[in-house]
Amino acid sequence: MFTEKYKLEKFEDIIGQKDALYAILKWFDSWKPGDKALLLHGPTGVGKTSIIEALALEKSIDFIEMNASNYRSAKQIRETIGQSVAQQSLFKRGKIFMIDEIDSLSGSADRGGISEMIKLIRATGHPIVFTANKPFQSKLRNLRKYCKLVELRKLAISDIEKQLKKIVKKEKMKIERDALRELAKLAGGDLRAAMNDLESLSHKKKITADDIQLLGKREKAITVYEALSKIFKADTVLEARRVIGTVDKPPDELFWWIESNVMREYSKAEELAAAFDALSIADVFRQRIRNTHNWRFLAYMIDFMAGGVAVARRKKYFKHVHYQYPTLIATLGRTKRMRKEQHEHLLGLAKQLHCSTRKVRTEFLPYLKLF
Ligand SMILES: Nc1ncnc2c1ncn2[C@@H]1O[C@H](COP(=O)(O)OP(=O)(O)OP(=O)(O)O)[C@@H](O)[C@H]1O
Ligand SMILES: [Mg+2]
């Protein structure tokens, strides 16, 4: 991945963030036990994690990294970090702790977790850095009192452009100048996103402004209602299947949206027949994915449920349609609790009867109901 291959390693690789780096160094160089921890915050993909990694490298100290989302209880934090925070480092080289993404400390453990972190800050013999996207949440209020806050900002478009240019050169890629600029803009200050976008186009002979425009469209999430309209009005299979990636609902769920709304859009019998034919094939692949977990079938499922449905239509409909929530999903939502209870009962029976829950449901339950 470009983000690994071109990851910043030394201070000289850092783009922008001058004030922040100065503040970080000032904090680090003067740090002694009892001082505040560092809370490095800012949007995603601007260097929080990698700048601290670079700091450890530049200062030749041990670097101990943990992700806050892995901790579920105060006890766990105590047991895993507590020890090493108090320990001397090997050969007295010094060390630095980074607790990444502190704002994602697992839900229920929040309170205990945060106060455990504060205990660490007060007891540690080594500097601790926390990183966060959203440092001003109320759950971090107490932690903030024990931290020096330093903000990393979104990167400037021109800075992102420069970095992309470097990669383009090293990878011997070809890209139109406008396209490069557009790509940098699209990232919205997030260098990781910019590098990932560039990588996604790296197979092209030459990247053009049109490629970037398509990418931009894909990036913007659309509502499921917009997606349905686009699929039903698409002219080609490709156009229709592309829509699927732009909605923030999984294809599995979109399948039901398409299935329950196609007859609101199409009105000719032949079109509906062809559309449902395509859906039935998509459904076969849907089941195969469920049964075999072979996700390669997903591409075919999408081809049929979006592309197949789109080309089932002869002419575009220009009427305004009120798409509706799929009844199946609504029913499943309403009956979720009941089904969970039912499943628990089935599990109980399955254990007693030494068979699968499916067998209980299909072969035993009908008789039990009769009794
Ligand atoms: N200011 C920067 N200078 C050079 N490279 C950068 C900079 N910011 C980010 N990068 C590069 O972008 C990628 C992601 O950076 P990093 O993981 O540090 O982001 P982050 O701020 O920790 O994001 P997140 O909030 O998602 O964890 C890395 O490859 C990194 O080298
Ligand atoms: Mg990070």
mmCIF file of C-alpha atoms and ligand atoms in Angstrom:
data_model
loop_
_atom_site.group_PDB
_atom_site.id
_atom_site.type_symbol
_atom_site.label_atom_id
_atom_site.label_comp_id
_atom_site.label_asym_id
_atom_site.label_seq_id
_atom_site.Cartn_x
_atom_site.Cartn_y
_atom_site.Cartn_z
ATOM 1 C CA MET A 1 0.000 0.000 0.000
ATOM 2 C CA PHE A 2 1.183 3.519 -0.774
ATOM 3 C CA THR A 3 0.402 4.585 2.783
ATOM 4 C CA GLU A 4 2.895 2.023 4.054
ATOM 5 C CA LYS A 5 5.422 2.392 1.293
ATOM 6 C CA TYR A 6 5.511 6.189 1.545
ATOM 7 C CA LYS A 7 4.881 6.469 5.246
ATOM 8 C CA LEU A 8 6.637 9.341 6.962
ATOM 9 C CA GLU A 9 9.550 8.046 8.989
ATOM 10 C CA LYS A 10 11.674 10.997 9.937
ATOM 11 C CA PHE A 11 10.867 14.553 10.927
ATOM 12 C CA GLU A 12 12.118 15.799 7.587
ATOM 13 C CA ASP A 13 9.370 13.785 5.859
ATOM 14 C CA ILE A 14 6.609 15.581 7.746
ATOM 15 C CA ILE A 15 4.509 17.818 5.583
ATOM 16 C CA GLY A 16 3.090 20.943 7.221
ATOM 17 C CA GLN A 17 2.255 20.697 10.960
ATOM 18 C CA LYS A 18 5.209 22.943 11.873
ATOM 19 C CA ASP A 19 3.635 24.551 14.955
ATOM 20 C CA ALA A 20 2.429 21.221 16.201
ATOM 21 C CA LEU A 21 5.800 19.578 15.790
ATOM 22 C CA TYR A 22 7.428 22.431 17.675
ATOM 23 C CA ALA A 23 4.932 22.026 20.528
ATOM 24 C CA ILE A 24 5.400 18.254 20.595
ATOM 25 C CA LEU A 25 9.175 18.553 20.816
ATOM 26 C CA LYS A 26 8.949 21.196 23.511
ATOM 27 C CA TRP A 27 6.691 18.934 25.550
ATOM 28 C CA PHE A 28 8.855 15.883 25.006
ATOM 29 C CA ASP A 29 12.228 17.491 25.678
ATOM 30 C CA SER A 30 11.168 18.961 28.972
ATOM 31 C CA TRP A 31 9.017 16.076 30.153
ATOM 32 C CA LYS A 32 9.660 14.633 33.608
ATOM 33 C CA PRO A 33 7.584 12.283 35.791
ATOM 34 C CA GLY A 34 4.552 14.058 37.164
ATOM 35 C CA ASP A 35 4.126 16.228 34.042
ATOM 36 C CA LYS A 36 1.121 16.200 31.763
ATOM 37 C CA ALA A 37 0.629 13.648 29.019
ATOM 38 C CA LEU A 38 0.252 14.771 25.418
ATOM 39 C CA LEU A 39 -3.126 14.663 23.704
ATOM 40 C CA LEU A 40 -2.487 14.936 20.004
ATOM 41 C CA HIS A 41 -5.707 15.556 18.161
ATOM 42 C CA GLY A 42 -6.963 16.361 14.707
ATOM 43 C CA PRO A 43 -8.850 14.939 11.740
ATOM 44 C CA THR A 44 -8.034 11.611 10.209
ATOM 45 C CA GLY A 45 -4.982 11.039 8.004
ATOM 46 C CA VAL A 46 -2.945 14.090 9.027
ATOM 47 C CA GLY A 47 -0.066 12.364 10.807
ATOM 48 C CA LYS A 48 -1.065 11.831 14.438
ATOM 49 C CA THR A 49 0.073 8.248 14.674
ATOM 50 C CA SER A 50 3.021 8.485 12.336
ATOM 51 C CA ILE A 51 4.498 11.670 13.813
ATOM 52 C CA ILE A 52 4.746 10.031 17.225
ATOM 53 C CA GLU A 53 6.296 6.954 15.636
ATOM 54 C CA ALA A 54 8.818 9.273 13.966
ATOM 55 C CA LEU A 55 9.497 10.955 17.295
ATOM 56 C CA ALA A 56 10.475 7.640 18.871
ATOM 57 C CA LEU A 57 12.720 6.862 15.929
ATOM 58 C CA GLU A 58 14.416 10.246 15.922
ATOM 59 C CA LYS A 59 15.002 10.131 19.656
ATOM 60 C CA SER A 60 16.079 6.464 19.551
ATOM 61 C CA ILE A 61 13.759 5.461 22.331
ATOM 62 C CA ASP A 62 11.542 2.428 22.771
ATOM 63 C CA PHE A 63 8.106 2.915 21.362
ATOM 64 C CA ILE A 64 5.137 1.175 22.865
ATOM 65 C CA GLU A 65 1.895 1.526 21.012
ATOM 66 C CA MET A 66 -1.569 0.478 22.055
ATOM 67 C CA ASN A 67 -4.934 1.047 20.535
ATOM 68 C CA ALA A 68 -7.506 2.213 23.037
ATOM 69 C CA SER A 69 -10.315 0.347 21.319
ATOM 70 C CA ASN A 70 -8.741 -2.946 22.434
ATOM 71 C CA TYR A 71 -9.394 -2.281 26.081
ATOM 72 C CA ARG A 72 -12.678 -3.302 27.567
ATOM 73 C CA SER A 73 -12.061 -2.674 31.254
ATOM 74 C CA ALA A 74 -9.976 -0.708 33.697
ATOM 75 C CA LYS A 75 -8.573 -3.980 34.967
ATOM 76 C CA GLN A 76 -7.351 -4.922 31.529
ATOM 77 C CA ILE A 77 -5.627 -1.572 31.131
ATOM 78 C CA ARG A 78 -3.968 -1.974 34.505
ATOM 79 C CA GLU A 79 -2.767 -5.449 33.679
ATOM 80 C CA THR A 80 -1.410 -4.744 30.222
ATOM 81 C CA ILE A 81 -0.058 -1.207 30.384
ATOM 82 C CA GLY A 82 0.247 -0.543 34.093
ATOM 83 C CA GLN A 83 3.214 -2.856 34.455
ATOM 84 C CA SER A 84 5.314 -1.543 31.618
ATOM 85 C CA VAL A 85 4.588 2.080 32.371
ATOM 86 C CA ALA A 86 6.274 1.677 35.738
ATOM 87 C CA GLN A 87 9.121 -0.466 34.370
ATOM 88 C CA GLN A 88 12.524 0.856 33.416
ATOM 89 C CA SER A 89 13.379 0.383 29.758
ATOM 90 C CA LEU A 90 15.989 -1.959 28.469
ATOM 91 C CA PHE A 91 19.425 -0.389 28.709
ATOM 92 C CA LYS A 92 17.809 2.765 30.109
ATOM 93 C CA ARG A 93 17.141 4.015 26.621
ATOM 94 C CA GLY A 94 13.942 5.657 27.626
ATOM 95 C CA LYS A 95 10.587 4.959 26.110
ATOM 96 C CA ILE A 96 7.411 6.591 25.015
ATOM 97 C CA PHE A 97 3.881 5.230 25.199
ATOM 98 C CA MET A 98 1.258 5.948 22.646
ATOM 99 C CA ILE A 99 -2.344 5.143 23.354
ATOM 100 C CA ASP A 100 -3.907 5.600 19.969
ATOM 101 C CA GLU A 101 -7.504 6.687 19.386
ATOM 102 C CA ILE A 102 -8.379 7.293 23.009
ATOM 103 C CA ASP A 103 -11.818 8.503 21.923
ATOM 104 C CA SER A 104 -12.622 4.946 20.888
ATOM 105 C CA LEU A 105 -12.082 3.441 24.325
ATOM 106 C CA SER A 106 -14.796 0.816 24.433
ATOM 107 C CA GLY A 107 -18.252 1.980 25.349
ATOM 108 C CA SER A 108 -19.211 0.493 28.660
ATOM 109 C CA ALA A 109 -15.729 0.699 30.118
ATOM 110 C CA ASP A 110 -15.504 4.447 29.436
ATOM 111 C CA ARG A 111 -15.624 5.715 32.962
ATOM 112 C CA GLY A 112 -13.349 3.148 34.538
ATOM 113 C CA GLY A 113 -11.106 3.224 31.495
ATOM 114 C CA ILE A 114 -10.527 6.943 31.512
ATOM 115 C CA SER A 115 -9.816 7.131 35.239
ATOM 116 C CA GLU A 116 -7.388 4.245 34.818
ATOM 117 C CA MET A 117 -5.599 6.254 32.126
ATOM 118 C CA ILE A 118 -5.389 9.195 34.512
ATOM 119 C CA LYS A 119 -3.839 6.941 37.134
ATOM 120 C CA LEU A 120 -1.264 5.905 34.538
ATOM 121 C CA ILE A 121 -0.426 9.518 33.762
ATOM 122 C CA ARG A 122 0.133 10.233 37.434
ATOM 123 C CA ALA A 123 2.260 7.167 38.053
ATOM 124 C CA THR A 124 4.254 6.844 34.858
ATOM 125 C CA GLY A 125 7.990 7.138 34.623
ATOM 126 C CA HIS A 126 7.755 7.724 30.877
ATOM 127 C CA PRO A 127 5.949 10.161 28.624
ATOM 128 C CA ILE A 128 2.526 9.078 27.353
ATOM 129 C CA VAL A 129 0.843 10.328 24.194
ATOM 130 C CA PHE A 130 -2.838 9.955 23.466
ATOM 131 C CA THR A 131 -4.302 10.555 20.049
ATOM 132 C CA ALA A 132 -7.895 11.425 19.258
ATOM 133 C CA ASN A 133 -10.103 12.629 16.445
ATOM 134 C CA LYS A 134 -12.635 14.133 18.804
ATOM 135 C CA PRO A 135 -10.855 15.319 21.936
ATOM 136 C CA PHE A 136 -13.636 17.579 23.192
ATOM 137 C CA GLN A 137 -16.187 14.922 23.964
ATOM 138 C CA SER A 138 -17.444 15.043 27.501
ATOM 139 C CA LYS A 139 -16.132 11.579 28.301
ATOM 140 C CA LEU A 140 -12.610 12.928 27.845
ATOM 141 C CA ARG A 141 -13.214 15.978 30.047
ATOM 142 C CA ASN A 142 -11.266 14.647 33.011
ATOM 143 C CA LEU A 143 -8.475 13.251 30.895
ATOM 144 C CA ARG A 144 -7.965 16.641 29.252
ATOM 145 C CA LYS A 145 -7.040 18.150 32.633
ATOM 146 C CA TYR A 146 -4.015 15.873 32.709
ATOM 147 C CA CYS A 147 -2.942 16.497 29.139
ATOM 148 C CA LYS A 148 -1.276 19.114 27.042
ATOM 149 C CA LEU A 149 -3.395 19.454 23.940
ATOM 150 C CA VAL A 150 -1.713 19.829 20.570
ATOM 151 C CA GLU A 151 -3.697 20.064 17.373
ATOM 152 C CA LEU A 152 -2.751 18.734 13.962
ATOM 153 C CA ARG A 153 -4.599 20.401 11.145
ATOM 154 C CA LYS A 154 -5.944 19.295 7.810
ATOM 155 C CA LEU A 155 -3.185 19.418 5.251
ATOM 156 C CA ALA A 156 -3.181 22.144 2.604
ATOM 157 C CA ILE A 157 -4.203 21.126 -0.896
ATOM 158 C CA SER A 158 -0.835 22.256 -2.255
ATOM 159 C CA ASP A 159 0.995 20.111 0.309
ATOM 160 C CA ILE A 160 -1.036 17.072 -0.580
ATOM 161 C CA GLU A 161 -0.413 17.779 -4.236
ATOM 162 C CA LYS A 162 3.334 17.884 -3.659
ATOM 163 C CA GLN A 163 3.340 14.562 -1.846
ATOM 164 C CA LEU A 164 1.225 12.933 -4.568
ATOM 165 C CA LYS A 165 3.563 14.287 -7.205
ATOM 166 C CA LYS A 166 6.503 12.654 -5.451
ATOM 167 C CA ILE A 167 4.741 9.311 -5.419
ATOM 168 C CA VAL A 168 3.663 9.635 -9.051
ATOM 169 C CA LYS A 169 7.284 10.165 -10.001
ATOM 170 C CA LYS A 170 8.627 7.271 -7.969
ATOM 171 C CA GLU A 171 5.927 4.937 -9.262
ATOM 172 C CA LYS A 172 6.458 6.154 -12.821
ATOM 173 C CA MET A 173 2.763 6.866 -13.179
ATOM 174 C CA LYS A 174 1.263 9.262 -15.715
ATOM 175 C CA ILE A 175 -1.295 11.795 -14.580
ATOM 176 C CA GLU A 176 -2.661 15.003 -16.112
ATOM 177 C CA ARG A 177 -1.696 18.072 -14.149
ATOM 178 C CA ASP A 178 -5.336 19.079 -13.570
ATOM 179 C CA ALA A 179 -6.105 15.595 -12.417
ATOM 180 C CA LEU A 180 -3.397 15.724 -9.794
ATOM 181 C CA ARG A 181 -4.763 18.968 -8.436
ATOM 182 C CA GLU A 182 -8.315 17.593 -8.381
ATOM 183 C CA LEU A 183 -7.169 14.483 -6.594
ATOM 184 C CA ALA A 184 -5.466 16.606 -3.935
ATOM 185 C CA LYS A 185 -8.647 18.670 -3.507
ATOM 186 C CA LEU A 186 -10.851 15.638 -3.235
ATOM 187 C CA ALA A 187 -8.983 14.378 -0.185
ATOM 188 C CA GLY A 188 -10.268 17.228 1.979
ATOM 189 C CA GLY A 189 -6.986 17.587 3.855
ATOM 190 C CA ASP A 190 -6.590 13.871 4.539
ATOM 191 C CA LEU A 191 -3.287 12.623 3.155
ATOM 192 C CA ARG A 192 -4.111 8.993 3.743
ATOM 193 C CA ALA A 193 -7.256 9.327 1.631
ATOM 194 C CA ALA A 194 -5.267 11.081 -1.100
ATOM 195 C CA MET A 195 -2.668 8.320 -1.230
ATOM 196 C CA ASN A 196 -5.326 5.629 -1.250
ATOM 197 C CA ASP A 197 -7.183 7.354 -4.076
ATOM 198 C CA LEU A 198 -4.014 7.626 -6.092
ATOM 199 C CA GLU A 199 -3.292 3.971 -5.508
ATOM 200 C CA SER A 200 -6.768 2.980 -6.645
ATOM 201 C CA LEU A 201 -5.990 4.589 -10.008
ATOM 202 C CA SER A 202 -2.439 3.288 -10.294
ATOM 203 C CA HIS A 203 -3.375 0.609 -12.826
ATOM 204 C CA LYS A 204 -4.320 3.266 -15.406
ATOM 205 C CA LYS A 205 -1.983 4.056 -18.279
ATOM 206 C CA LYS A 206 -2.670 7.725 -17.770
ATOM 207 C CA ILE A 207 -4.902 9.237 -15.102
ATOM 208 C CA THR A 208 -7.214 11.904 -16.446
ATOM 209 C CA ALA A 209 -9.457 14.528 -14.879
ATOM 210 C CA ASP A 210 -12.448 12.335 -15.781
ATOM 211 C CA ASP A 211 -11.103 9.525 -13.612
ATOM 212 C CA ILE A 212 -10.944 11.885 -10.679
ATOM 213 C CA GLN A 213 -14.461 13.085 -11.292
ATOM 214 C CA LEU A 214 -15.762 9.546 -11.208
ATOM 215 C CA LEU A 215 -13.834 8.921 -8.038
ATOM 216 C CA GLY A 216 -15.389 12.026 -6.511
ATOM 217 C CA LYS A 217 -18.852 10.791 -7.316
ATOM 218 C CA ARG A 218 -18.080 7.473 -5.747
ATOM 219 C CA GLU A 219 -16.800 9.119 -2.602
ATOM 220 C CA LYS A 220 -19.961 11.045 -1.924
ATOM 221 C CA ALA A 221 -22.400 8.841 -0.111
ATOM 222 C CA ILE A 222 -25.927 9.062 -1.458
ATOM 223 C CA THR A 223 -29.188 8.080 0.128
ATOM 224 C CA VAL A 224 -30.772 4.801 -0.700
ATOM 225 C CA TYR A 225 -33.653 6.664 -2.407
ATOM 226 C CA GLU A 226 -31.261 8.457 -4.747
ATOM 227 C CA ALA A 227 -29.510 5.176 -5.402
ATOM 228 C CA LEU A 228 -32.742 3.425 -6.370
ATOM 229 C CA SER A 229 -33.634 6.147 -8.799
ATOM 230 C CA LYS A 230 -30.155 6.005 -10.337
ATOM 231 C CA ILE A 231 -30.264 2.234 -10.696
ATOM 232 C CA PHE A 232 -33.736 2.179 -12.213
ATOM 233 C CA LYS A 233 -32.767 4.939 -14.641
ATOM 234 C CA ALA A 234 -29.264 3.714 -15.513
ATOM 235 C CA ASP A 235 -28.503 3.085 -19.179
ATOM 236 C CA THR A 236 -25.786 0.499 -18.802
ATOM 237 C CA VAL A 237 -24.900 -2.344 -16.481
ATOM 238 C CA LEU A 238 -21.723 -0.547 -15.522
ATOM 239 C CA GLU A 239 -23.538 2.637 -14.595
ATOM 240 C CA ALA A 240 -26.014 0.746 -12.432
ATOM 241 C CA ARG A 241 -23.500 -1.395 -10.613
ATOM 242 C CA ARG A 242 -21.364 1.630 -9.829
ATOM 243 C CA VAL A 243 -24.241 3.083 -7.821
ATOM 244 C CA ILE A 244 -24.066 0.250 -5.304
ATOM 245 C CA GLY A 245 -20.682 1.388 -4.035
ATOM 246 C CA THR A 246 -21.892 4.920 -3.390
ATOM 247 C CA VAL A 247 -24.567 4.079 -0.844
ATOM 248 C CA ASP A 248 -23.672 3.447 2.735
ATOM 249 C CA LYS A 249 -25.858 0.368 2.951
ATOM 250 C CA PRO A 250 -24.555 -3.129 2.350
ATOM 251 C CA PRO A 251 -25.456 -4.802 -0.964
ATOM 252 C CA ASP A 252 -27.404 -7.405 0.961
ATOM 253 C CA GLU A 253 -29.803 -4.801 2.220
ATOM 254 C CA LEU A 254 -29.935 -2.928 -1.074
ATOM 255 C CA PHE A 255 -31.075 -6.135 -2.677
ATOM 256 C CA TRP A 256 -34.335 -5.918 -0.705
ATOM 257 C CA TRP A 257 -34.728 -2.230 -1.462
ATOM 258 C CA ILE A 258 -34.496 -2.940 -5.176
ATOM 259 C CA GLU A 259 -36.701 -5.994 -4.914
ATOM 260 C CA SER A 260 -39.521 -4.180 -3.170
ATOM 261 C CA ASN A 261 -39.429 -1.027 -5.276
ATOM 262 C CA VAL A 262 -38.901 -2.178 -8.830
ATOM 263 C CA MET A 263 -42.633 -2.604 -9.408
ATOM 264 C CA ARG A 264 -43.262 0.955 -8.315
ATOM 265 C CA GLU A 265 -40.940 2.183 -11.076
ATOM 266 C CA TYR A 266 -41.503 -0.200 -13.993
ATOM 267 C CA SER A 267 -45.022 -0.743 -15.243
ATOM 268 C CA LYS A 268 -44.730 -3.049 -18.279
ATOM 269 C CA ALA A 269 -45.169 -6.732 -17.589
ATOM 270 C CA GLU A 270 -42.200 -7.840 -19.754
ATOM 271 C CA GLU A 271 -39.918 -5.400 -17.990
ATOM 272 C CA LEU A 272 -41.002 -6.580 -14.579
ATOM 273 C CA ALA A 273 -40.588 -10.194 -15.600
ATOM 274 C CA ALA A 274 -37.041 -9.547 -16.821
ATOM 275 C CA ALA A 275 -36.214 -7.512 -13.709
ATOM 276 C CA PHE A 276 -37.413 -10.249 -11.366
ATOM 277 C CA ASP A 277 -35.531 -12.813 -13.400
ATOM 278 C CA ALA A 278 -32.353 -10.842 -12.800
ATOM 279 C CA LEU A 279 -33.212 -10.504 -9.116
ATOM 280 C CA SER A 280 -33.781 -14.210 -8.767
ATOM 281 C CA ILE A 281 -30.329 -14.896 -10.166
ATOM 282 C CA ALA A 282 -28.860 -12.273 -7.853
ATOM 283 C CA ASP A 283 -30.643 -14.057 -5.017
ATOM 284 C CA VAL A 284 -28.967 -17.329 -5.917
ATOM 285 C CA PHE A 285 -25.582 -15.647 -5.564
ATOM 286 C CA ARG A 286 -26.717 -13.973 -2.367
ATOM 287 C CA GLN A 287 -27.467 -17.369 -0.859
ATOM 288 C CA ARG A 288 -24.196 -18.797 -2.127
ATOM 289 C CA ILE A 289 -22.312 -16.052 -0.340
ATOM 290 C CA ARG A 290 -24.222 -16.806 2.847
ATOM 291 C CA ASN A 291 -23.613 -20.523 2.588
ATOM 292 C CA THR A 292 -20.021 -20.581 1.445
ATOM 293 C CA HIS A 293 -18.700 -17.168 2.578
ATOM 294 C CA ASN A 294 -17.152 -16.915 -0.832
ATOM 295 C CA TRP A 295 -17.291 -13.169 -1.438
ATOM 296 C CA ARG A 296 -16.233 -13.523 -5.045
ATOM 297 C CA PHE A 297 -19.908 -14.120 -5.806
ATOM 298 C CA LEU A 298 -20.692 -10.589 -4.649
ATOM 299 C CA ALA A 299 -19.636 -9.133 -7.996
ATOM 300 C CA TYR A 300 -22.187 -11.338 -9.792
ATOM 301 C CA MET A 301 -24.878 -10.583 -7.278
ATOM 302 C CA ILE A 302 -24.376 -6.858 -7.858
ATOM 303 C CA ASP A 303 -24.252 -7.269 -11.634
ATOM 304 C CA PHE A 304 -27.662 -8.902 -11.607
ATOM 305 C CA MET A 305 -29.437 -6.950 -8.898
ATOM 306 C CA ALA A 306 -28.344 -3.547 -10.239
ATOM 307 C CA GLY A 307 -27.224 -4.052 -13.836
ATOM 308 C CA GLY A 308 -29.709 -6.785 -14.652
ATOM 309 C CA VAL A 309 -32.605 -4.796 -13.258
ATOM 310 C CA ALA A 310 -31.513 -1.627 -15.059
ATOM 311 C CA VAL A 311 -31.326 -3.207 -18.493
ATOM 312 C CA ALA A 312 -34.612 -5.054 -18.015
ATOM 313 C CA ARG A 313 -36.290 -1.762 -18.828
ATOM 314 C CA ARG A 314 -36.962 -0.597 -22.389
ATOM 315 C CA LYS A 315 -37.402 3.128 -21.860
ATOM 316 C CA LYS A 316 -36.691 5.416 -18.944
ATOM 317 C CA TYR A 317 -39.633 6.348 -16.737
ATOM 318 C CA PHE A 318 -39.880 10.013 -15.942
ATOM 319 C CA LYS A 319 -42.598 9.762 -13.325
ATOM 320 C CA HIS A 320 -41.950 10.652 -9.734
ATOM 321 C CA VAL A 321 -41.931 7.564 -7.575
ATOM 322 C CA HIS A 322 -42.212 7.274 -3.810
ATOM 323 C CA TYR A 323 -39.885 4.453 -2.988
ATOM 324 C CA GLN A 324 -40.745 2.527 0.126
ATOM 325 C CA TYR A 325 -38.990 0.825 2.923
ATOM 326 C CA PRO A 326 -38.725 -2.893 2.106
ATOM 327 C CA THR A 327 -41.387 -4.796 4.000
ATOM 328 C CA LEU A 328 -39.039 -7.682 4.682
ATOM 329 C CA ILE A 329 -36.484 -5.480 6.428
ATOM 330 C CA ALA A 330 -39.260 -3.736 8.354
ATOM 331 C CA THR A 331 -40.672 -7.064 9.489
ATOM 332 C CA LEU A 332 -37.265 -8.376 10.466
ATOM 333 C CA GLY A 333 -36.657 -5.229 12.498
ATOM 334 C CA ARG A 334 -40.002 -5.477 14.259
ATOM 335 C CA THR A 335 -39.582 -9.140 15.095
ATOM 336 C CA LYS A 336 -35.924 -9.031 16.035
ATOM 337 C CA ARG A 337 -36.499 -9.588 19.727
ATOM 338 C CA MET A 338 -38.990 -12.330 19.185
ATOM 339 C CA ARG A 339 -36.672 -14.110 16.778
ATOM 340 C CA LYS A 340 -33.812 -13.858 19.224
ATOM 341 C CA GLU A 341 -35.900 -15.452 21.956
ATOM 342 C CA GLN A 342 -37.061 -18.101 19.547
ATOM 343 C CA HIS A 343 -33.488 -18.837 18.594
ATOM 344 C CA GLU A 344 -32.543 -19.278 22.231
ATOM 345 C CA HIS A 345 -35.373 -21.783 22.713
ATOM 346 C CA LEU A 346 -34.281 -23.616 19.591
ATOM 347 C CA LEU A 347 -30.720 -23.787 20.891
ATOM 348 C CA GLY A 348 -31.991 -25.298 24.125
ATOM 349 C CA LEU A 349 -33.952 -27.934 22.275
ATOM 350 C CA ALA A 350 -31.135 -28.636 19.848
ATOM 351 C CA LYS A 351 -28.840 -29.406 22.745
ATOM 352 C CA GLN A 352 -31.354 -31.816 24.272
ATOM 353 C CA LEU A 353 -32.128 -33.466 20.967
ATOM 354 C CA HIS A 354 -28.534 -33.609 19.719
ATOM 355 C CA CYS A 355 -29.249 -31.950 16.417
ATOM 356 C CA SER A 356 -29.009 -28.581 14.686
ATOM 357 C CA THR A 357 -31.391 -25.696 15.372
ATOM 358 C CA ARG A 358 -32.435 -25.895 11.752
ATOM 359 C CA LYS A 359 -33.512 -29.483 12.192
ATOM 360 C CA VAL A 360 -35.449 -28.578 15.333
ATOM 361 C CA ARG A 361 -37.204 -25.785 13.479
ATOM 362 C CA THR A 362 -38.092 -27.725 10.370
ATOM 363 C CA GLU A 363 -38.637 -31.239 11.678
ATOM 364 C CA PHE A 364 -39.600 -31.061 15.343
ATOM 365 C CA LEU A 365 -41.288 -27.723 15.822
ATOM 366 C CA PRO A 366 -44.256 -28.387 13.512
ATOM 367 C CA TYR A 367 -45.190 -31.407 15.670
ATOM 368 C CA LEU A 368 -44.555 -29.585 18.911
ATOM 369 C CA LYS A 369 -46.941 -26.886 17.704
ATOM 370 C CA LEU A 370 -49.523 -29.532 16.894
ATOM 371 C CA PHE A 371 -49.225 -31.063 20.390
HETATM 372 N N1 LIG B 1 1.846 15.575 7.842
HETATM 373 C C1 LIG B 1 2.195 14.479 7.166
HETATM 374 N N2 LIG B 1 3.357 14.419 6.486
HETATM 375 C C2 LIG B 1 3.707 13.304 5.802
HETATM 376 N N3 LIG B 1 2.963 12.203 5.732
HETATM 377 C C3 LIG B 1 1.800 12.202 6.388
HETATM 378 C C4 LIG B 1 1.347 13.324 7.138
HETATM 379 N N4 LIG B 1 0.157 13.060 7.665
HETATM 380 C C5 LIG B 1 -0.143 11.820 7.271
HETATM 381 N N5 LIG B 1 0.839 11.295 6.513
HETATM 382 C C6 LIG B 1 0.834 9.958 5.922
HETATM 383 O O1 LIG B 1 -0.532 9.531 5.798
HETATM 384 C C7 LIG B 1 -0.724 8.231 6.310
HETATM 385 C C8 LIG B 1 -1.648 8.253 7.497
HETATM 386 O O2 LIG B 1 -1.077 8.991 8.564
HETATM 387 P P1 LIG B 1 -1.406 8.672 10.085
HETATM 388 O O3 LIG B 1 -1.678 7.238 10.271
HETATM 389 O O4 LIG B 1 -0.331 9.265 10.923
HETATM 390 O O5 LIG B 1 -2.749 9.496 10.261
HETATM 391 P P2 LIG B 1 -3.587 9.772 11.593
HETATM 392 O O6 LIG B 1 -3.627 11.244 11.778
HETATM 393 O O7 LIG B 1 -3.046 8.959 12.720
HETATM 394 O O8 LIG B 1 -5.028 9.302 11.158
HETATM 395 P P3 LIG B 1 -6.182 8.569 12.036
HETATM 396 O O9 LIG B 1 -6.882 9.645 12.803
HETATM 397 O O10 LIG B 1 -7.083 7.990 10.984
HETATM 398 O O11 LIG B 1 -5.516 7.546 12.897
HETATM 399 C C9 LIG B 1 0.677 7.708 6.611
HETATM 400 O O12 LIG B 1 1.127 7.016 5.488
HETATM 401 C C10 LIG B 1 1.492 8.945 6.846
HETATM 402 O O13 LIG B 1 2.838 8.738 6.530
HETATM 403 MG MG MG B 2 -3.832 7.216 13.716
#
